[in-house]
Amino acid sequence: MWQARTIIHNGQAIPFAEARIHPLALGVAFGIAVFEGLRAYRHPGGGFSVFRLEEHLDRLAQGMKVLRLADPPSKDTLRQALLEVIRLNEPDEDAYLRLQVQIEGLGMMATTGPVGWIAAALPRERSAKFATGLAAQVSSWTRLPDNAMPPRVKASANYHASRLATLQAKADGYDSAILLTQRGKVSEAAAACLFLVRDGVLATPSRGSDILESITRDTVMVLAREAGIPVEEREVDRTELYVADEIFLCGTGQELVAVTSVDRLPVGDGAPGAVTRRLQAAYEGVVRGTSDAHSEWRTPV
Ligand code: PMP
């Protein structure tokens, strides 16, 4: 598999291993950083495209605004750097991409700059559970509330709850964790949003359920509606996970992956369901460009 060779840091392409930041920079000391994880897919006919680059740039800009970062890098700067870093790394397979913006200055907690940024391309294989599905645990860790650690912002510091829930799930013999909101409603998985199928309707926790406003979640809703599958964004109860016909997680990293049990109760017949498999195939078509649909979602590298 190819290796990451080059990273772009504040506009400069440097060897991947040589990127540096001071340990007392606010980005490290207080985790004042926002990021995006994106994917570049290799097309069967050759060439790569980045999936939904503009939506990722928009979400990153929203995060920089909420965190009140001073003089944040522009979308143009980040877009150009991301496309450039893919070319410089010469991947021969799909690449996982990272844009990250952090405070690189030292100072008090309310310091707002100077702000630095990186663009990186890394190898990343598809989830080992892509075909078989995951065993999930409803975590005793809860999702962050908007008025403390806004989950809508993809901030590095937001990942403690996800990480603790994942470590707990693995220690208990599961693959993944599902987190509830502080009010006990289903929110999302550790780094992926969640859909369930009940009575032929696809449902997903609403934007008010302390989710990250996932770009894959949006893609799934568009593809499902186009396939004639009714979609609801609403509050989801924990016990709906136990009686659902199908459940799957979705995110840039995980793509679409079935959940085949929750708290050891089988979901449906305990195998990835028909709706999940249909949407996995539709997703694969649009990310890889094997279907003509939604060419506006693919930025050629
Ligand atoms: N929730 C969290 C907490 C995440 O980290 C991710 C991955 N970015 C997602 C959901 C899925 O978001 P997206 O589809 O935009 O990758």
mmCIF file of C-alpha atoms and ligand atoms in Angstrom:
data_model
loop_
_atom_site.group_PDB
_atom_site.id
_atom_site.type_symbol
_atom_site.label_atom_id
_atom_site.label_comp_id
_atom_site.label_asym_id
_atom_site.label_seq_id
_atom_site.Cartn_x
_atom_site.Cartn_y
_atom_site.Cartn_z
ATOM 1 C CA MET A 1 0.000 0.000 0.000
ATOM 2 C CA TRP A 2 1.168 3.567 -0.683
ATOM 3 C CA GLN A 3 2.512 5.696 2.170
ATOM 4 C CA ALA A 4 1.937 9.350 3.089
ATOM 5 C CA ARG A 5 5.086 11.176 1.985
ATOM 6 C CA THR A 6 4.197 14.845 1.980
ATOM 7 C CA ILE A 7 2.010 17.106 4.095
ATOM 8 C CA ILE A 8 1.141 20.741 3.424
ATOM 9 C CA HIS A 9 1.558 22.901 6.535
ATOM 10 C CA ASN A 10 0.619 26.577 6.250
ATOM 11 C CA GLY A 11 1.017 26.442 2.488
ATOM 12 C CA GLN A 12 4.399 24.686 2.473
ATOM 13 C CA ALA A 13 4.773 21.127 1.208
ATOM 14 C CA ILE A 14 7.150 19.327 3.592
ATOM 15 C CA PRO A 15 8.042 15.681 4.323
ATOM 16 C CA PHE A 16 5.176 14.065 6.238
ATOM 17 C CA ALA A 17 7.384 13.119 9.213
ATOM 18 C CA GLU A 18 8.718 16.654 9.624
ATOM 19 C CA ALA A 19 5.495 18.532 10.449
ATOM 20 C CA ARG A 20 5.913 20.397 13.779
ATOM 21 C CA ILE A 21 3.848 22.432 16.249
ATOM 22 C CA HIS A 22 4.792 23.700 19.745
ATOM 23 C CA PRO A 23 3.427 21.488 22.560
ATOM 24 C CA LEU A 24 2.077 24.582 24.331
ATOM 25 C CA ALA A 25 0.281 25.890 21.230
ATOM 26 C CA LEU A 26 -3.434 26.260 22.011
ATOM 27 C CA GLY A 27 -4.221 23.670 19.351
ATOM 28 C CA VAL A 28 -2.458 21.120 21.560
ATOM 29 C CA ALA A 29 -2.782 22.578 25.055
ATOM 30 C CA PHE A 30 -6.565 23.174 24.824
ATOM 31 C CA GLY A 31 -7.427 21.198 21.702
ATOM 32 C CA ILE A 32 -8.477 24.364 19.854
ATOM 33 C CA ALA A 33 -8.635 22.749 16.433
ATOM 34 C CA VAL A 34 -11.269 21.870 13.856
ATOM 35 C CA PHE A 35 -10.873 19.370 11.073
ATOM 36 C CA GLU A 36 -12.468 17.513 8.217
ATOM 37 C CA GLY A 37 -11.989 13.919 7.158
ATOM 38 C CA LEU A 38 -12.642 13.448 3.445
ATOM 39 C CA ARG A 39 -12.029 10.719 0.907
ATOM 40 C CA ALA A 40 -10.552 10.694 -2.571
ATOM 41 C CA TYR A 41 -11.843 7.728 -4.559
ATOM 42 C CA ARG A 42 -10.055 6.098 -7.438
ATOM 43 C CA HIS A 43 -12.278 5.756 -10.482
ATOM 44 C CA PRO A 44 -12.320 2.452 -12.370
ATOM 45 C CA GLY A 45 -11.296 4.258 -15.566
ATOM 46 C CA GLY A 46 -8.354 5.971 -13.812
ATOM 47 C CA GLY A 47 -8.046 9.262 -11.943
ATOM 48 C CA PHE A 48 -9.348 10.345 -8.548
ATOM 49 C CA SER A 49 -12.082 12.600 -7.290
ATOM 50 C CA VAL A 50 -12.733 14.085 -3.868
ATOM 51 C CA PHE A 51 -16.245 13.407 -2.608
ATOM 52 C CA ARG A 52 -18.322 16.442 -1.588
ATOM 53 C CA LEU A 53 -15.329 18.713 -1.120
ATOM 54 C CA GLU A 54 -17.406 21.932 -1.074
ATOM 55 C CA GLU A 55 -19.678 20.661 1.700
ATOM 56 C CA HIS A 56 -16.640 19.711 3.793
ATOM 57 C CA LEU A 57 -15.129 23.178 3.231
ATOM 58 C CA ASP A 58 -18.428 24.778 4.265
ATOM 59 C CA ARG A 59 -18.628 22.757 7.488
ATOM 60 C CA LEU A 60 -15.025 23.569 8.331
ATOM 61 C CA ALA A 61 -15.713 27.277 7.785
ATOM 62 C CA GLN A 62 -18.698 27.046 10.142
ATOM 63 C CA GLY A 63 -16.502 25.404 12.781
ATOM 64 C CA MET A 64 -13.825 28.115 12.477
ATOM 65 C CA LYS A 65 -16.543 30.740 12.874
ATOM 66 C CA VAL A 66 -18.068 29.176 15.991
ATOM 67 C CA LEU A 67 -14.609 28.807 17.574
ATOM 68 C CA ARG A 68 -13.886 32.462 16.658
ATOM 69 C CA LEU A 69 -10.546 31.666 15.043
ATOM 70 C CA ALA A 70 -8.682 34.791 13.904
ATOM 71 C CA ASP A 71 -7.841 35.139 10.183
ATOM 72 C CA PRO A 72 -8.893 31.608 9.247
ATOM 73 C CA PRO A 73 -7.611 30.183 5.945
ATOM 74 C CA SER A 74 -9.977 30.700 3.021
ATOM 75 C CA LYS A 75 -11.872 27.930 1.286
ATOM 76 C CA ASP A 76 -9.824 28.596 -1.858
ATOM 77 C CA THR A 77 -6.559 28.124 0.018
ATOM 78 C CA LEU A 78 -7.725 24.880 1.628
ATOM 79 C CA ARG A 79 -9.295 23.525 -1.583
ATOM 80 C CA GLN A 80 -6.102 24.109 -3.597
ATOM 81 C CA ALA A 81 -3.877 22.634 -0.867
ATOM 82 C CA LEU A 82 -6.000 19.514 -0.529
ATOM 83 C CA LEU A 83 -5.975 18.802 -4.258
ATOM 84 C CA GLU A 84 -2.233 19.507 -4.346
ATOM 85 C CA VAL A 85 -1.402 17.201 -1.430
ATOM 86 C CA ILE A 86 -3.196 14.315 -3.127
ATOM 87 C CA ARG A 87 -1.153 14.841 -6.305
ATOM 88 C CA LEU A 88 2.095 15.116 -4.313
ATOM 89 C CA ASN A 89 1.495 11.825 -2.499
ATOM 90 C CA GLU A 90 0.730 9.903 -5.710
ATOM 91 C CA PRO A 91 -1.699 7.423 -4.119
ATOM 92 C CA ASP A 92 -2.439 4.279 -6.084
ATOM 93 C CA GLU A 93 -5.579 3.521 -4.066
ATOM 94 C CA ASP A 94 -8.375 5.473 -2.342
ATOM 95 C CA ALA A 95 -7.030 8.102 0.046
ATOM 96 C CA TYR A 96 -8.351 9.425 3.343
ATOM 97 C CA LEU A 97 -7.818 13.185 3.463
ATOM 98 C CA ARG A 98 -7.489 15.513 6.369
ATOM 99 C CA LEU A 99 -7.865 19.266 6.618
ATOM 100 C CA GLN A 100 -7.110 20.583 10.079
ATOM 101 C CA VAL A 101 -7.008 24.130 11.393
ATOM 102 C CA GLN A 102 -5.505 24.828 14.805
ATOM 103 C CA ILE A 103 -4.269 27.688 16.922
ATOM 104 C CA GLU A 104 -0.496 27.493 16.656
ATOM 105 C CA GLY A 105 0.185 30.442 18.961
ATOM 106 C CA LEU A 106 0.867 30.203 22.690
ATOM 107 C CA GLY A 107 -1.099 32.171 25.233
ATOM 108 C CA MET A 108 -4.188 32.258 27.402
ATOM 109 C CA MET A 109 -7.226 30.120 26.722
ATOM 110 C CA ALA A 110 -9.140 32.893 24.911
ATOM 111 C CA THR A 111 -6.313 33.550 22.436
ATOM 112 C CA THR A 112 -7.739 33.408 18.896
ATOM 113 C CA GLY A 113 -4.562 33.120 16.787
ATOM 114 C CA PRO A 114 -2.244 32.819 15.042
ATOM 115 C CA VAL A 115 -4.044 30.065 13.230
ATOM 116 C CA GLY A 116 -2.249 27.362 11.245
ATOM 117 C CA TRP A 117 -3.510 24.563 9.056
ATOM 118 C CA ILE A 118 -2.523 21.328 7.377
ATOM 119 C CA ALA A 119 -3.709 19.302 4.404
ATOM 120 C CA ALA A 120 -2.813 15.619 4.402
ATOM 121 C CA ALA A 121 -3.538 12.443 2.423
ATOM 122 C CA LEU A 122 -3.312 9.046 4.124
ATOM 123 C CA PRO A 123 -3.957 5.467 3.097
ATOM 124 C CA ARG A 124 -7.034 3.945 4.714
ATOM 125 C CA GLU A 125 -8.692 0.669 3.946
ATOM 126 C CA ARG A 126 -12.398 0.061 3.938
ATOM 127 C CA SER A 127 -13.853 -1.135 7.279
ATOM 128 C CA ALA A 128 -13.253 -4.859 7.825
ATOM 129 C CA LYS A 129 -16.947 -5.085 8.782
ATOM 130 C CA PHE A 130 -18.180 -3.487 5.552
ATOM 131 C CA ALA A 131 -19.724 -6.715 4.273
ATOM 132 C CA THR A 132 -20.604 -8.507 7.507
ATOM 133 C CA GLY A 133 -21.835 -5.716 9.811
ATOM 134 C CA LEU A 134 -21.029 -4.572 13.330
ATOM 135 C CA ALA A 135 -22.010 -5.578 16.851
ATOM 136 C CA ALA A 136 -22.910 -2.348 18.674
ATOM 137 C CA GLN A 137 -23.315 -1.435 22.314
ATOM 138 C CA VAL A 138 -25.474 1.413 23.588
ATOM 139 C CA SER A 139 -22.880 3.277 25.583
ATOM 140 C CA SER A 140 -23.146 4.521 29.143
ATOM 141 C CA TRP A 141 -21.117 7.529 27.912
ATOM 142 C CA THR A 142 -23.406 10.213 26.505
ATOM 143 C CA ARG A 143 -23.097 12.525 23.516
ATOM 144 C CA LEU A 144 -21.985 16.114 24.048
ATOM 145 C CA PRO A 145 -24.691 18.753 24.493
ATOM 146 C CA ASP A 146 -24.707 21.757 22.146
ATOM 147 C CA ASN A 147 -24.367 24.294 24.929
ATOM 148 C CA ALA A 148 -21.170 22.748 26.296
ATOM 149 C CA MET A 149 -19.186 21.168 23.431
ATOM 150 C CA PRO A 150 -21.164 21.861 20.247
ATOM 151 C CA PRO A 151 -21.244 18.531 18.375
ATOM 152 C CA ARG A 152 -22.149 20.394 15.174
ATOM 153 C CA VAL A 153 -18.556 21.654 15.167
ATOM 154 C CA LYS A 154 -16.060 18.993 14.130
ATOM 155 C CA ALA A 155 -13.607 19.981 16.852
ATOM 156 C CA SER A 156 -10.697 17.774 17.888
ATOM 157 C CA ALA A 157 -11.577 18.175 21.576
ATOM 158 C CA ASN A 158 -15.053 16.722 20.939
ATOM 159 C CA TYR A 159 -13.686 13.229 20.545
ATOM 160 C CA HIS A 160 -13.226 12.260 24.189
ATOM 161 C CA ALA A 161 -16.748 10.894 24.590
ATOM 162 C CA SER A 162 -16.492 9.007 21.281
ATOM 163 C CA ARG A 163 -13.117 7.603 22.239
ATOM 164 C CA LEU A 164 -14.181 6.562 25.743
ATOM 165 C CA ALA A 165 -17.327 4.942 24.372
ATOM 166 C CA THR A 166 -15.306 3.055 21.736
ATOM 167 C CA LEU A 167 -12.773 1.839 24.288
ATOM 168 C CA GLN A 168 -15.613 0.684 26.549
ATOM 169 C CA ALA A 169 -17.367 -1.104 23.658
ATOM 170 C CA LYS A 170 -14.166 -2.918 22.649
ATOM 171 C CA ALA A 171 -13.378 -3.858 26.267
ATOM 172 C CA ASP A 172 -16.865 -5.342 26.513
ATOM 173 C CA GLY A 173 -16.443 -7.356 23.291
ATOM 174 C CA TYR A 174 -18.389 -5.174 20.825
ATOM 175 C CA ASP A 175 -17.220 -3.495 17.612
ATOM 176 C CA SER A 176 -18.815 -0.062 18.077
ATOM 177 C CA ALA A 177 -20.663 2.224 20.434
ATOM 178 C CA ILE A 178 -23.956 4.063 19.955
ATOM 179 C CA LEU A 179 -24.291 7.188 22.098
ATOM 180 C CA LEU A 180 -27.487 8.663 23.482
ATOM 181 C CA THR A 181 -28.128 12.354 24.061
ATOM 182 C CA GLN A 182 -28.252 13.684 27.605
ATOM 183 C CA ARG A 183 -32.043 13.285 27.322
ATOM 184 C CA GLY A 184 -31.687 9.590 26.526
ATOM 185 C CA LYS A 185 -32.528 9.714 22.809
ATOM 186 C CA VAL A 186 -30.353 8.088 20.144
ATOM 187 C CA SER A 187 -27.718 10.469 18.814
ATOM 188 C CA GLU A 188 -25.055 8.748 16.724
ATOM 189 C CA ALA A 189 -22.123 6.328 16.821
ATOM 190 C CA ALA A 190 -18.588 7.286 17.857
ATOM 191 C CA ALA A 191 -17.611 8.741 14.479
ATOM 192 C CA ALA A 192 -20.590 8.015 12.268
ATOM 193 C CA CYS A 193 -24.265 8.872 12.013
ATOM 194 C CA LEU A 194 -27.010 6.286 12.334
ATOM 195 C CA PHE A 195 -30.011 5.207 10.278
ATOM 196 C CA LEU A 196 -32.646 2.621 11.054
ATOM 197 C CA VAL A 197 -35.358 1.039 8.938
ATOM 198 C CA ARG A 198 -38.793 0.451 10.432
ATOM 199 C CA ASP A 199 -41.801 -0.559 8.350
ATOM 200 C CA GLY A 200 -40.025 0.431 5.136
ATOM 201 C CA VAL A 201 -39.239 3.952 6.376
ATOM 202 C CA LEU A 202 -35.651 5.111 6.817
ATOM 203 C CA ALA A 203 -35.219 7.194 9.975
ATOM 204 C CA THR A 204 -32.262 9.100 11.369
ATOM 205 C CA PRO A 205 -31.857 11.240 14.511
ATOM 206 C CA SER A 206 -32.631 14.867 13.697
ATOM 207 C CA ARG A 207 -30.135 17.739 13.688
ATOM 208 C CA GLY A 208 -31.354 18.574 17.182
ATOM 209 C CA SER A 209 -30.163 15.196 18.497
ATOM 210 C CA ASP A 210 -26.597 16.424 19.171
ATOM 211 C CA ILE A 211 -25.241 14.855 15.993
ATOM 212 C CA LEU A 212 -22.420 16.012 13.795
ATOM 213 C CA GLU A 213 -24.225 17.251 10.683
ATOM 214 C CA SER A 214 -22.720 14.459 8.653
ATOM 215 C CA ILE A 215 -22.199 14.855 4.941
ATOM 216 C CA THR A 216 -22.638 11.113 4.406
ATOM 217 C CA ARG A 217 -25.958 11.303 6.277
ATOM 218 C CA ASP A 218 -27.079 13.971 3.815
ATOM 219 C CA THR A 219 -25.877 11.861 0.876
ATOM 220 C CA VAL A 220 -27.797 8.827 2.160
ATOM 221 C CA MET A 221 -31.012 10.848 2.535
ATOM 222 C CA VAL A 222 -30.720 12.167 -1.034
ATOM 223 C CA LEU A 223 -29.984 8.720 -2.482
ATOM 224 C CA ALA A 224 -32.774 7.076 -0.488
ATOM 225 C CA ARG A 225 -35.376 9.635 -1.590
ATOM 226 C CA GLU A 226 -34.238 9.219 -5.198
ATOM 227 C CA ALA A 227 -34.726 5.451 -4.795
ATOM 228 C CA GLY A 228 -38.286 6.049 -3.536
ATOM 229 C CA ILE A 229 -37.515 5.139 0.083
ATOM 230 C CA PRO A 230 -39.315 7.452 2.537
ATOM 231 C CA VAL A 231 -36.943 9.243 4.931
ATOM 232 C CA GLU A 232 -37.646 10.810 8.323
ATOM 233 C CA GLU A 233 -35.374 12.988 10.447
ATOM 234 C CA ARG A 234 -36.757 12.705 13.958
ATOM 235 C CA GLU A 235 -36.095 11.777 17.581
ATOM 236 C CA VAL A 236 -35.209 8.094 17.882
ATOM 237 C CA ASP A 237 -35.782 6.071 21.061
ATOM 238 C CA ARG A 238 -33.265 3.571 22.380
ATOM 239 C CA THR A 239 -35.756 0.709 22.206
ATOM 240 C CA GLU A 240 -36.318 1.398 18.503
ATOM 241 C CA LEU A 241 -32.782 0.058 18.037
ATOM 242 C CA TYR A 242 -33.975 -3.273 19.455
ATOM 243 C CA VAL A 243 -37.038 -3.564 17.216
ATOM 244 C CA ALA A 244 -35.658 -2.054 13.977
ATOM 245 C CA ASP A 245 -35.639 -4.154 10.803
ATOM 246 C CA GLU A 246 -32.255 -2.728 9.799
ATOM 247 C CA ILE A 247 -29.655 -0.344 11.216
ATOM 248 C CA PHE A 248 -26.562 1.070 9.562
ATOM 249 C CA LEU A 249 -23.895 3.622 10.372
ATOM 250 C CA CYS A 250 -22.573 6.128 7.883
ATOM 251 C CA GLY A 251 -19.616 8.467 7.683
ATOM 252 C CA THR A 252 -16.774 9.406 5.394
ATOM 253 C CA GLY A 253 -14.413 6.977 7.117
ATOM 254 C CA GLN A 254 -16.842 4.103 7.756
ATOM 255 C CA GLU A 255 -18.853 4.673 4.568
ATOM 256 C CA LEU A 256 -22.101 2.659 5.056
ATOM 257 C CA VAL A 257 -21.823 -0.313 7.368
ATOM 258 C CA ALA A 258 -24.618 -2.451 8.781
ATOM 259 C CA VAL A 259 -25.209 -2.889 12.504
ATOM 260 C CA THR A 260 -26.278 -6.504 12.914
ATOM 261 C CA SER A 261 -26.786 -6.519 16.680
ATOM 262 C CA VAL A 262 -27.357 -3.974 19.446
ATOM 263 C CA ASP A 263 -26.651 -4.978 23.043
ATOM 264 C CA ARG A 264 -26.470 -8.583 21.749
ATOM 265 C CA LEU A 265 -30.040 -8.460 20.373
ATOM 266 C CA PRO A 266 -30.040 -9.266 16.631
ATOM 267 C CA VAL A 267 -31.153 -6.484 14.292
ATOM 268 C CA GLY A 268 -33.760 -8.017 11.946
ATOM 269 C CA ASP A 269 -32.458 -11.443 11.014
ATOM 270 C CA GLY A 270 -28.947 -10.567 12.189
ATOM 271 C CA ALA A 271 -27.467 -9.967 8.710
ATOM 272 C CA PRO A 272 -27.084 -6.726 6.669
ATOM 273 C CA GLY A 273 -30.558 -5.908 5.319
ATOM 274 C CA ALA A 274 -31.819 -5.241 1.812
ATOM 275 C CA VAL A 275 -32.227 -1.461 2.210
ATOM 276 C CA THR A 276 -28.729 -1.166 3.679
ATOM 277 C CA ARG A 277 -27.190 -3.153 0.820
ATOM 278 C CA ARG A 278 -29.099 -1.168 -1.760
ATOM 279 C CA LEU A 279 -27.912 2.140 -0.308
ATOM 280 C CA GLN A 280 -24.330 0.837 0.024
ATOM 281 C CA ALA A 281 -24.372 0.092 -3.712
ATOM 282 C CA ALA A 282 -25.880 3.487 -4.577
ATOM 283 C CA TYR A 283 -23.238 5.198 -2.417
ATOM 284 C CA GLU A 284 -20.429 3.270 -4.078
ATOM 285 C CA GLY A 285 -21.741 4.383 -7.482
ATOM 286 C CA VAL A 286 -21.716 8.089 -6.644
ATOM 287 C CA VAL A 287 -18.405 8.183 -4.752
ATOM 288 C CA ARG A 288 -16.530 6.218 -7.400
ATOM 289 C CA GLY A 289 -18.277 7.765 -10.384
ATOM 290 C CA THR A 290 -19.520 4.477 -11.794
ATOM 291 C CA SER A 291 -22.952 6.057 -11.916
ATOM 292 C CA ASP A 292 -23.375 9.377 -13.769
ATOM 293 C CA ALA A 293 -25.577 10.676 -10.968
ATOM 294 C CA HIS A 294 -24.450 13.638 -8.883
ATOM 295 C CA SER A 295 -21.285 14.538 -10.753
ATOM 296 C CA GLU A 296 -21.497 17.842 -8.797
ATOM 297 C CA TRP A 297 -20.385 15.849 -5.725
ATOM 298 C CA ARG A 298 -17.084 14.741 -7.289
ATOM 299 C CA THR A 299 -14.193 17.170 -7.632
ATOM 300 C CA PRO A 300 -11.576 15.760 -10.026
ATOM 301 C CA VAL A 301 -8.014 15.762 -8.689
HETATM 302 N N1 PMP B 1 -20.215 11.931 13.644
HETATM 303 C C1 PMP B 1 -18.954 12.096 14.077
HETATM 304 C C2 PMP B 1 -18.703 12.383 15.504
HETATM 305 C C3 PMP B 1 -17.891 12.001 13.166
HETATM 306 O O1 PMP B 1 -16.639 12.141 13.584
HETATM 307 C C4 PMP B 1 -18.169 11.716 11.813
HETATM 308 C C5 PMP B 1 -17.046 11.577 10.834
HETATM 309 N N2 PMP B 1 -16.685 12.817 10.301
HETATM 310 C C6 PMP B 1 -19.502 11.577 11.405
HETATM 311 C C7 PMP B 1 -20.502 11.690 12.347
HETATM 312 C C8 PMP B 1 -19.846 11.383 9.970
HETATM 313 O O2 PMP B 1 -19.665 12.616 9.303
HETATM 314 P P1 PMP B 1 -19.344 12.684 7.755
HETATM 315 O O3 PMP B 1 -20.377 11.891 7.065
HETATM 316 O O4 PMP B 1 -19.436 14.125 7.418
HETATM 317 O O5 PMP B 1 -17.990 12.113 7.580
#
